Coordinates of C-alpha atoms (C1' of nucleotides) in Angstrom, one line a residue:
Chain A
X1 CA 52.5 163.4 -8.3
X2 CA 49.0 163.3 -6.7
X3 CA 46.9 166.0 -5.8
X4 CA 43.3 165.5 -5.6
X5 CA 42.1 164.2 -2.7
X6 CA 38.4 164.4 -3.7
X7 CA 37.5 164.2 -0.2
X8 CA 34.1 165.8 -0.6
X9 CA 33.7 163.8 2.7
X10 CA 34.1 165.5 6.2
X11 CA 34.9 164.6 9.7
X12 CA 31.7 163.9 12.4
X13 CA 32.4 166.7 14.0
X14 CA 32.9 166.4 17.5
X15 CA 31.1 163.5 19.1
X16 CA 32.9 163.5 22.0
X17 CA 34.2 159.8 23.7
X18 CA 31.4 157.8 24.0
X19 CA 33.5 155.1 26.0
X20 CA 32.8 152.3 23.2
X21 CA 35.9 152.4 21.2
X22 CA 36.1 149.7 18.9
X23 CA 39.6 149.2 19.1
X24 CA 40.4 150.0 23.0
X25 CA 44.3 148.5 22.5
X26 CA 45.5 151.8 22.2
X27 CA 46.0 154.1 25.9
X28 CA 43.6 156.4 25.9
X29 CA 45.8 158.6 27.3
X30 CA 48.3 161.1 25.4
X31 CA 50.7 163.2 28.0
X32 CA 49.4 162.5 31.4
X33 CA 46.1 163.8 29.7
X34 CA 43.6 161.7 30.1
X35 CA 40.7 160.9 27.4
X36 CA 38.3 162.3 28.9
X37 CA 40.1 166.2 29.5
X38 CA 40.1 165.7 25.2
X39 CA 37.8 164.0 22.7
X40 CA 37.3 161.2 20.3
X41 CA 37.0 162.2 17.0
X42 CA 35.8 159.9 14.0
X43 CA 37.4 161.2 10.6
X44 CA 36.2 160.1 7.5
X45 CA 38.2 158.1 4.9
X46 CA 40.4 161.4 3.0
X47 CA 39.1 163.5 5.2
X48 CA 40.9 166.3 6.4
X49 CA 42.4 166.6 10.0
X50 CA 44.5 169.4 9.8
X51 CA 46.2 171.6 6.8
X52 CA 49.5 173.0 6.5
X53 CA 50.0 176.2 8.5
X54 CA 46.6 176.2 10.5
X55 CA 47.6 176.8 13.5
X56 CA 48.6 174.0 16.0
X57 CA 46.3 174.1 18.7
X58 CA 45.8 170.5 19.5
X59 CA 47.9 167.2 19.6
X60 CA 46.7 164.0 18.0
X61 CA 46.9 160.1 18.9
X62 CA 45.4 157.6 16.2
X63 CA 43.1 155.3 18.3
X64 CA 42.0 153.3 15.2
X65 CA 42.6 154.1 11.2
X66 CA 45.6 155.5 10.0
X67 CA 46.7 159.1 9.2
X68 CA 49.4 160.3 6.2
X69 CA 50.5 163.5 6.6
X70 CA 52.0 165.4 3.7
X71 CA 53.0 168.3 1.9
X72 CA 52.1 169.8 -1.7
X73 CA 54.7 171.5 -3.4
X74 CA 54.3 174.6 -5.5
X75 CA 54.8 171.7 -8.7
X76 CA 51.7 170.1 -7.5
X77 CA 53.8 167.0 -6.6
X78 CA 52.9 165.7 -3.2
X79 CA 55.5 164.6 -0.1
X80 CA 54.1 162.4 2.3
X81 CA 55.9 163.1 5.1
X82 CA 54.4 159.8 7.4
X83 CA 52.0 157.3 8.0
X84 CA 50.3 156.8 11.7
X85 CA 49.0 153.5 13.0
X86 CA 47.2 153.6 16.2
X87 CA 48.8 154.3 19.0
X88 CA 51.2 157.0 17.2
X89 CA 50.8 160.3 18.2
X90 CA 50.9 163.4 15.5
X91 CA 50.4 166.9 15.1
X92 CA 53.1 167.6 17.9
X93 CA 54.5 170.8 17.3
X94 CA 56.8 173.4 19.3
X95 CA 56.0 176.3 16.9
X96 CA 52.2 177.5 16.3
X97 CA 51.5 176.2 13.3
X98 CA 51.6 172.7 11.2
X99 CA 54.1 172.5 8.9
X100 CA 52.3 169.5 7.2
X101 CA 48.7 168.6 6.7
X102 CA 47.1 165.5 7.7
X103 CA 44.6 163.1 6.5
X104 CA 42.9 160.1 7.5
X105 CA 43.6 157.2 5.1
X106 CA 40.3 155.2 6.2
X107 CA 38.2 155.9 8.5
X108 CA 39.9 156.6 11.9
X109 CA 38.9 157.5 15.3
X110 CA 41.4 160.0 17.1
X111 CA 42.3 161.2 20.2
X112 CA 42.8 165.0 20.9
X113 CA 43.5 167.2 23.0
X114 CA 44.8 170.8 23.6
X115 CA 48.4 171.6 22.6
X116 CA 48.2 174.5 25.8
X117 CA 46.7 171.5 28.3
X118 CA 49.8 169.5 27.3
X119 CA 52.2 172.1 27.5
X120 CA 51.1 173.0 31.3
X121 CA 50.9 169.4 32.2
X122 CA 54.4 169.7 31.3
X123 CA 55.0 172.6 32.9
X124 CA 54.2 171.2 35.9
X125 CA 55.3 167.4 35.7
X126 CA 58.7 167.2 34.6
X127 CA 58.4 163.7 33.7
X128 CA 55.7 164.9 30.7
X129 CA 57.7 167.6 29.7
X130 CA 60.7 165.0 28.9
X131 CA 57.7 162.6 26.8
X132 CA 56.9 166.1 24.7
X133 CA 60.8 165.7 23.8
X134 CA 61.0 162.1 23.6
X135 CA 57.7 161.9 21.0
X136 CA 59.6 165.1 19.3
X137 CA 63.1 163.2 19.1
X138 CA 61.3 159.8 18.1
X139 CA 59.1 162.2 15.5
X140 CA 63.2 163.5 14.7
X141 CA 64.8 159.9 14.5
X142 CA 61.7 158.6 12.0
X143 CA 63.0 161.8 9.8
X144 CA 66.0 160.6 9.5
X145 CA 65.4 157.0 8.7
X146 CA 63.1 158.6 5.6
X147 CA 65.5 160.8 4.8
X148 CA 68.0 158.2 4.6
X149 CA 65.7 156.2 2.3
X150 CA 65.4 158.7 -0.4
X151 CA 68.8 158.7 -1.8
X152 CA 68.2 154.7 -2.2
X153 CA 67.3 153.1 -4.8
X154 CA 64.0 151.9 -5.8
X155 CA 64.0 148.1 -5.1
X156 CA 65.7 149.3 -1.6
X157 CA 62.9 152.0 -1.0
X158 CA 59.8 149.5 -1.6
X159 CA 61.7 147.0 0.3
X160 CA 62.0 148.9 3.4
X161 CA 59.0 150.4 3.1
X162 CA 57.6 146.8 3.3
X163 CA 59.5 145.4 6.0
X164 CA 58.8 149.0 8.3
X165 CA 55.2 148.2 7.5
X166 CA 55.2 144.7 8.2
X167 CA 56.9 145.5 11.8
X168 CA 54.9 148.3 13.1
X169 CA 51.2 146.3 12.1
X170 CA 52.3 143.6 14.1
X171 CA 50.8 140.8 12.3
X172 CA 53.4 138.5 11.0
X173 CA 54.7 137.9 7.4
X174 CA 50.9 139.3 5.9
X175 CA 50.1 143.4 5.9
X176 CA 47.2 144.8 4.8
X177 CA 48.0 148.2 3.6
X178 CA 45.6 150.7 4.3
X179 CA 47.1 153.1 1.7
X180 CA 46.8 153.4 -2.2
X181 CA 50.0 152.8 -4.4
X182 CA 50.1 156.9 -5.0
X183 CA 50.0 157.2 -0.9
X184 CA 53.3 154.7 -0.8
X185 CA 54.7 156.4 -4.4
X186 CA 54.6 159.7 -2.5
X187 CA 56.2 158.8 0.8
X188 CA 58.8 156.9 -1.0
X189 CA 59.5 159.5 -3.9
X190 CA 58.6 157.4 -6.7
X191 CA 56.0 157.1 -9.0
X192 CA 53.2 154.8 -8.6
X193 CA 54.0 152.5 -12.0
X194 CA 57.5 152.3 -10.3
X195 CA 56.3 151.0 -7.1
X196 CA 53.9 148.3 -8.7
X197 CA 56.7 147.4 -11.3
X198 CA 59.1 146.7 -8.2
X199 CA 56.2 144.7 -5.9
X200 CA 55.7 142.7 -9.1
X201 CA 59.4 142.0 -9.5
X202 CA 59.2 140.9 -5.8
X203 CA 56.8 138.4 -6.3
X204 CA 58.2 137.0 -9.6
X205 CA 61.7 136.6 -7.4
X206 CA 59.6 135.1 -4.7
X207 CA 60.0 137.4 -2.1
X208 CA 56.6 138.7 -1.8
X209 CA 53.2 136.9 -2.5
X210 CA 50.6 139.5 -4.0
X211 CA 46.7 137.9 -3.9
X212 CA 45.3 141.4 -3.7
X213 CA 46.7 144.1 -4.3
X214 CA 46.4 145.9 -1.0
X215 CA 47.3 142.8 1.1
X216 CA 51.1 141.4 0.8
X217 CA 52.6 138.5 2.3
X218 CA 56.2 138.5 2.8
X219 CA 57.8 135.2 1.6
X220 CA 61.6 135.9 1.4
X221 CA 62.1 138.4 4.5
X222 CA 66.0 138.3 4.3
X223 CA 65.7 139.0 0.6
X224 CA 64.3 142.4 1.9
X225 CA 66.3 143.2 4.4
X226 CA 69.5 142.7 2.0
X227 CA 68.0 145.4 0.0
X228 CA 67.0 147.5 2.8
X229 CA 70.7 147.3 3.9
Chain B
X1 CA 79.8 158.4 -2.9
X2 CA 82.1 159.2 -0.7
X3 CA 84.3 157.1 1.8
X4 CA 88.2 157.7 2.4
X5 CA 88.1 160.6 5.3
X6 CA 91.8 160.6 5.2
X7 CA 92.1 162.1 8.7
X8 CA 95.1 161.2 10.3
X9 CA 94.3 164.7 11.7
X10 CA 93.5 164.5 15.5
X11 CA 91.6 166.8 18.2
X12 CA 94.2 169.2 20.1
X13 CA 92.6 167.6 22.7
X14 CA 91.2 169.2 26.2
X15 CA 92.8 172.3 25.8
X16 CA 90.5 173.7 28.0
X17 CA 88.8 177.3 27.5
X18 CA 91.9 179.7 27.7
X19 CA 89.6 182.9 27.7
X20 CA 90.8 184.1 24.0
X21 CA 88.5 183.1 21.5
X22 CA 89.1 184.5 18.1
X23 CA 85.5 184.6 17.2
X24 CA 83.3 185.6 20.8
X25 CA 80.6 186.7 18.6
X26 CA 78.8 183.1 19.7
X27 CA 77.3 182.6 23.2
X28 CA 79.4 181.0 25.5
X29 CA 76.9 179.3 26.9
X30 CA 74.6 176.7 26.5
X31 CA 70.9 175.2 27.8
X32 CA 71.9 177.5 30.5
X33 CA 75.9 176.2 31.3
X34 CA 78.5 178.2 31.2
X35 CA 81.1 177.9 29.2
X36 CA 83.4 177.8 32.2
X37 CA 81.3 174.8 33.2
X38 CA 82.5 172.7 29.9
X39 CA 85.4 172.5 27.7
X40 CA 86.4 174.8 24.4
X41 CA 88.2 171.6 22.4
X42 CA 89.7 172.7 19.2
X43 CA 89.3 170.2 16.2
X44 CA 91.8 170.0 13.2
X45 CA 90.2 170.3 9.8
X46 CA 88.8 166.7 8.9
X47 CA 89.1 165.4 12.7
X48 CA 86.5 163.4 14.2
X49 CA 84.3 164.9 16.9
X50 CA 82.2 161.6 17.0
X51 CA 81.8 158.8 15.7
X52 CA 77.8 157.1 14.4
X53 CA 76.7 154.8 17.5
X54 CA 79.2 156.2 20.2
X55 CA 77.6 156.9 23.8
X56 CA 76.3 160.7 23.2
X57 CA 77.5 161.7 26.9
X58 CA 78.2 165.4 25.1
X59 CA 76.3 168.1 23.7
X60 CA 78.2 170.6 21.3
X61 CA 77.7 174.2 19.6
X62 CA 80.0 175.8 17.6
X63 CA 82.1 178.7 18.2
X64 CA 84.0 178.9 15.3
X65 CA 84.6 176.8 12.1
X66 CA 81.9 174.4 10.3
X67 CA 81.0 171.2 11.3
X68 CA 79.2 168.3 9.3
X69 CA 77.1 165.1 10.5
X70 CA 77.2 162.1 8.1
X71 CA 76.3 158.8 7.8
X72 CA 77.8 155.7 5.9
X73 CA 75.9 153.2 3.9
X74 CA 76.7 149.9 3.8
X75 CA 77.8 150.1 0.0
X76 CA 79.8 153.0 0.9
X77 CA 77.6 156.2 -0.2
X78 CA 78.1 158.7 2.4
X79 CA 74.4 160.8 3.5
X80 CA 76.0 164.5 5.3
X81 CA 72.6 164.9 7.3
X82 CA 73.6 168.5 8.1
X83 CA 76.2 171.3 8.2
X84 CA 76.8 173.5 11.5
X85 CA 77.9 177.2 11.6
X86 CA 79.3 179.2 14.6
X87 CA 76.2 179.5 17.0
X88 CA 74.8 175.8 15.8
X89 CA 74.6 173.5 18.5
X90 CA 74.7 169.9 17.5
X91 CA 75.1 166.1 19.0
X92 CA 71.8 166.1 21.0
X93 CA 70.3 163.2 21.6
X94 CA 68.0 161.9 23.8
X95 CA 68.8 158.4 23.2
X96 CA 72.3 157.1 24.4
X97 CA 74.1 157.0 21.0
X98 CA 74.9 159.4 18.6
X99 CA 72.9 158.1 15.5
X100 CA 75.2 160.3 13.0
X101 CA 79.0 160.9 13.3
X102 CA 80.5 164.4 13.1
X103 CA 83.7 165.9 12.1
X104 CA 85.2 169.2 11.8
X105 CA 85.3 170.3 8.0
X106 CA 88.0 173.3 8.6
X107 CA 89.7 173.9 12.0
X108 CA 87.1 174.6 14.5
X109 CA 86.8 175.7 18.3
X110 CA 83.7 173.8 19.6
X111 CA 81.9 173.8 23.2
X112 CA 81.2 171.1 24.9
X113 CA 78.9 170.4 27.6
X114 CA 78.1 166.8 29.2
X115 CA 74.8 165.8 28.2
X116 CA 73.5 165.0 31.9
X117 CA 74.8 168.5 33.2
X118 CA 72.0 169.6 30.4
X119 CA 69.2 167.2 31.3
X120 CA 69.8 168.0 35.0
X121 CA 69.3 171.6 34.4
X122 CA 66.5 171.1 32.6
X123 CA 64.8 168.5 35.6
X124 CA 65.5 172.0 37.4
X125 CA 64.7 174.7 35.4
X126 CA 61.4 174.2 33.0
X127 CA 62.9 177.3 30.5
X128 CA 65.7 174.9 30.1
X129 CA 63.5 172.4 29.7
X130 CA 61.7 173.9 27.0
X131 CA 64.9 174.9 25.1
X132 CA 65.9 171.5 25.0
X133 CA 62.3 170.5 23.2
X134 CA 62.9 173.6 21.2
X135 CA 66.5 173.0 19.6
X136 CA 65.2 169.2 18.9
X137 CA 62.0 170.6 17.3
X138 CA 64.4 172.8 15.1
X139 CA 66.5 169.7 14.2
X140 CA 63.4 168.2 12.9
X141 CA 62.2 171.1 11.4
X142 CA 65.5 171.1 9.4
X143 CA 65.7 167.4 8.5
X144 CA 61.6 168.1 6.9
X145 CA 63.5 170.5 4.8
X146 CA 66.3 168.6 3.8
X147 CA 64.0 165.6 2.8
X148 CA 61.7 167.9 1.1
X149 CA 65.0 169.0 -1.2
X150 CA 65.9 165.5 -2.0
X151 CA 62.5 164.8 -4.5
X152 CA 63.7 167.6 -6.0
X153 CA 65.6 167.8 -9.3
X154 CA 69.4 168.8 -9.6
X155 CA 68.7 172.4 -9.8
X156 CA 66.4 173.2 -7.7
X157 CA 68.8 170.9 -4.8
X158 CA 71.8 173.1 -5.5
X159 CA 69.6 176.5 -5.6
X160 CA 68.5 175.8 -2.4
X161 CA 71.6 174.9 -0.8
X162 CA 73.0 178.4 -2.3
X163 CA 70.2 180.0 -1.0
X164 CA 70.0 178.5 2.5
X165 CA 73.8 178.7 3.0
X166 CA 73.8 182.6 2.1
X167 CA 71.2 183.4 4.4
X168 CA 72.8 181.3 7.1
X169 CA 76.5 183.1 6.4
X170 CA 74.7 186.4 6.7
X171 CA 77.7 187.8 4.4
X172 CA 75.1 189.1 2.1
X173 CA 75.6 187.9 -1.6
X174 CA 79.0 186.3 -1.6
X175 CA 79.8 182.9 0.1
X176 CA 82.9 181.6 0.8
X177 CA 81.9 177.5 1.3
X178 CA 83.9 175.8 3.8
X179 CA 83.1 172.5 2.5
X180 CA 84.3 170.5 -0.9
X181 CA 82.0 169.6 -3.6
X182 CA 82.1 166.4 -2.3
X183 CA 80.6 167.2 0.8
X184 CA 78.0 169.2 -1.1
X185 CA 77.3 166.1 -3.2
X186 CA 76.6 164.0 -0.4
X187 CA 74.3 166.6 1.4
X188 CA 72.3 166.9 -1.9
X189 CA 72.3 163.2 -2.8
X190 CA 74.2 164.2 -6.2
X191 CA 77.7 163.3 -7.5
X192 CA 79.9 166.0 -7.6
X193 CA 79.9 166.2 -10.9
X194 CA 76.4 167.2 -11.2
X195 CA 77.1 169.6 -8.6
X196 CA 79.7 171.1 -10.7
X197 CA 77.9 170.9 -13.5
X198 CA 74.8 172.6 -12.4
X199 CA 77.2 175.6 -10.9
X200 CA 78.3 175.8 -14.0
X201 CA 75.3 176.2 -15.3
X202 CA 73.7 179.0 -13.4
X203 CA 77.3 180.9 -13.8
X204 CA 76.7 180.6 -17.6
X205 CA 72.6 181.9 -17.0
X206 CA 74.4 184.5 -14.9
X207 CA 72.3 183.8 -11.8
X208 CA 75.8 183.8 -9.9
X209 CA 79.7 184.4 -10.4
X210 CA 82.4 181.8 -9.4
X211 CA 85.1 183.6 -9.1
X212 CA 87.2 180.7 -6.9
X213 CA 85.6 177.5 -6.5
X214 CA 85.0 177.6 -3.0
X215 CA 83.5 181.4 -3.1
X216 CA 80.0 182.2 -4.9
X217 CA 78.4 185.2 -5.7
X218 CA 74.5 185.1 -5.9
X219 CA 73.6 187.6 -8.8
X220 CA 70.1 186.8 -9.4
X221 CA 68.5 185.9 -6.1
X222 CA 64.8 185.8 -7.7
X223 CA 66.2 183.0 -10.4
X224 CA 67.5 181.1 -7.7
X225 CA 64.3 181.5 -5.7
X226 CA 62.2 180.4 -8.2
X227 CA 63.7 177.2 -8.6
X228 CA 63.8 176.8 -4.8
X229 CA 60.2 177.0 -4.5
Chain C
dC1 C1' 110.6 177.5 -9.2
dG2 C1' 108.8 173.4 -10.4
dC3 C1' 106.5 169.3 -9.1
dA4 C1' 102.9 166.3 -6.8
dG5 C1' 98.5 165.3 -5.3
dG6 C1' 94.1 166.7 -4.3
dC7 C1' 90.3 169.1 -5.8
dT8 C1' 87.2 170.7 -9.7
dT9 C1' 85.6 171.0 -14.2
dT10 C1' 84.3 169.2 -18.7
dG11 C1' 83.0 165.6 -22.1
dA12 C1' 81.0 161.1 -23.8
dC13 C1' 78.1 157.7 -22.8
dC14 C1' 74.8 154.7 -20.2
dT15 C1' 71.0 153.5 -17.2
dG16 C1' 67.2 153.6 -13.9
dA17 C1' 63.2 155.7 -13.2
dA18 C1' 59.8 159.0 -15.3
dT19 C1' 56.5 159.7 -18.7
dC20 C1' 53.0 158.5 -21.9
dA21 C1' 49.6 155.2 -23.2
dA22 C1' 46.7 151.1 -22.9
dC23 C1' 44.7 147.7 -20.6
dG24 C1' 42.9 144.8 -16.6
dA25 C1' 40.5 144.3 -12.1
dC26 C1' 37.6 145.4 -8.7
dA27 C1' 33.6 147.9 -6.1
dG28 C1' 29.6 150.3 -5.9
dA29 C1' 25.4 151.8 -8.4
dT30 C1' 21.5 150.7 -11.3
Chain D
dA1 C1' 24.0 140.9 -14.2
dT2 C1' 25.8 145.0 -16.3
dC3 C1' 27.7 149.4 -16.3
dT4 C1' 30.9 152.9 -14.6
dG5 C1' 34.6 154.9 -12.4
dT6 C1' 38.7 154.3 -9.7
dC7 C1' 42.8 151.9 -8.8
dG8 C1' 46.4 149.1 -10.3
dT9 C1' 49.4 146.8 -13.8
dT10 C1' 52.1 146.4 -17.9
dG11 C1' 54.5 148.1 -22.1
dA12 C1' 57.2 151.5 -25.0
dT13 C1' 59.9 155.4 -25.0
dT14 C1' 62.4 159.3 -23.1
dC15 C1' 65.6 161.9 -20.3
dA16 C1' 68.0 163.6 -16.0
dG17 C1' 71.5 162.4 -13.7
dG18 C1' 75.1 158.7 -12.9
dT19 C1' 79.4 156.6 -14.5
dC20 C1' 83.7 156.6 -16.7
dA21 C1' 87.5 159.1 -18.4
dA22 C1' 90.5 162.9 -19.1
dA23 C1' 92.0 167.4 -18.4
dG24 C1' 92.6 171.9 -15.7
dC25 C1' 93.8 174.2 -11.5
dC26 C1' 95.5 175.3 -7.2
dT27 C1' 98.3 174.8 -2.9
dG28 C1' 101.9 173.2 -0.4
dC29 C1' 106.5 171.4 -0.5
dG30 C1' 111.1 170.2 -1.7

DNA sequence: CGCAGGCTTTGACCTGAATCAACGACAGAT
DNA sequence: ATCTGTCGTTGATTCAGGTCAAAGCCTGCG
């Protein structure tokens, strides 16, 4: 259960695309829209992107950073509902407003542009309008797959949150997580002691290695994997 | 955890549309086809419609009877990822395998359309298009929910499926479930018997009446509500 | 009518994760 | 180099819900 996110700090408003992206792996391009037709933003670390039922006038694609997007619950107990790497797009809905709100996690640049320019690209190009529902099917599929997590246990929650990680960074047996423990205790429903207790019990059965605690090195992928069934 | 679907229980196969549907209170149409352009296939309580990782060349609604999508884990829990009332369409996917399987939890008439009569349509008409982004947008709407429910404790789980499935039967306070306490178990994440339990329990705090196991009446909506959240 | 088998309820007990409480480790400020 | 606050780890205890077990209850069938 986290709550404050004493994110006094704000986003540079817009500075729009100043063509030198730091990280330029990631297509500037988000539904035959160009970069240029949108902006580069630079959020702060915790700042906010977007809250919960503001209204959803613009579609997002992390360019650098990362992005959790979550939800509070009248308890004060907070859902994170997903974590975006660069390249993933966010913010995507059909109806007018978010149903989540959305952070960045460190600082991030991001990629936006119009909901409406989108939606008449589609109009127009059928081959965009069958991306919208592909990013909104993938967006459906990911749902699922968390969904599907949360009736497990918690060794099998940390472990796949580990080995998901690990895959979509890209960078072998060794992540560096971007997030706190309460960010991954909230996406996986647990509670932070829970999560380090289990990463510790990783690394004393030799499955993980641990020399900071935001960077982990997986030792004994199989081990994982049989949890993460 | 459930496992044994003891359906020897088959499909009356392609008895195709005969015109005399009991219940014509549902479209017979879908994503713009006619119903005379598919097939009305009845389904025998506990039959399978699909199975988990079959080609998804169909797309389904409901005309009459209830419907539920599950998945097995590999120790043998069984996830239900949703339950589908007359007017629900279900089985979309844009990918080519169903990634849940379905069955028929009482007798039902079902639609069914083929999947690339749908998509051609919709490469045709952009309102069809747009429908199709629209009733996968819904599905994901519905799987937030769901996942939102399951950090939630045994009460508030079971309110909330009271709640949602009174408002969905529109029969105003009484319900008449068409599934067993299993299946509400497994949609919940619970064991049936804290399902039972817990219905018990808000019979006792007189928040509802059981007065058969499979019919509820909600007496005290707002109790209900608050534990819903 | 009575019996059989599946559902549902209820009870007793156990366990995995939450809670409560310290303590350690690290980063930025002075 | 030291202080300070945040983040993370570890330990002790509690409790919600799971597990195991035994009865009710209802429906269909002989």
């Amino acid at each position: 259960m986290a709550i404050k996110t004493q994110s006094t700090a704000q986003a540079t408003q817009p500075p729009v695309d100043n063509g030198s992206c730091e990280t330029p792996r990631q297509a500037l391009s988000m539904f035959g829209i160009e970069a240029h037709m949108g902006a580069t933003i630079y959020f702060d670390q915790n700042s906010e992107i977007y809250g919960e039922n503001e209204p959803a006038d613009y579609v997002y694609k992390v360019l650098s950073g990362t992005v959790r997007t979550y939800k509070v619950l009248n308890d004060g107990r907070r859902q994170v509902g997903a974590f975006y790497l660069p390249g993933d797009v966010f913010g995507l809905e059909i109806g007018d407003e978010h149903t989540f709100s959305a952070e960045a996690i460190t600082d991030s640049s991001i990629l936006v542009v119009k909901r409406s320019a989108v939606i008449a690209q589609a109009a127009r190009d059928n081959g965009v309008a069958r991306e919208l529902w592909a990013a909104t099917a993938r967006e459906l599929r990911r749902t699922q797959d968390h969904l599907l997590l949360l009736i497990k246990n918690a060794q099998e929650r940390v472990a796949s949150f580990l080995l998901e990680m690990a895959d979509r960074s890209q960078t072998g047996g060794a992540i560096e997580l971007p997030m706190s423990r309460q960010d991954i205790a909230d996406y996986l429903g647990l509670t932070i002691e829970t999560v380090s207790r289990t990463l510790t019990h990783f690394e004393t059965a030799a499955a993980i290695e641990l020399p900071r605690s935001r960077r982990i090195v997986l030792r004994n992928r199989s081990a994982l994997n049989k949890l993460n069934a």
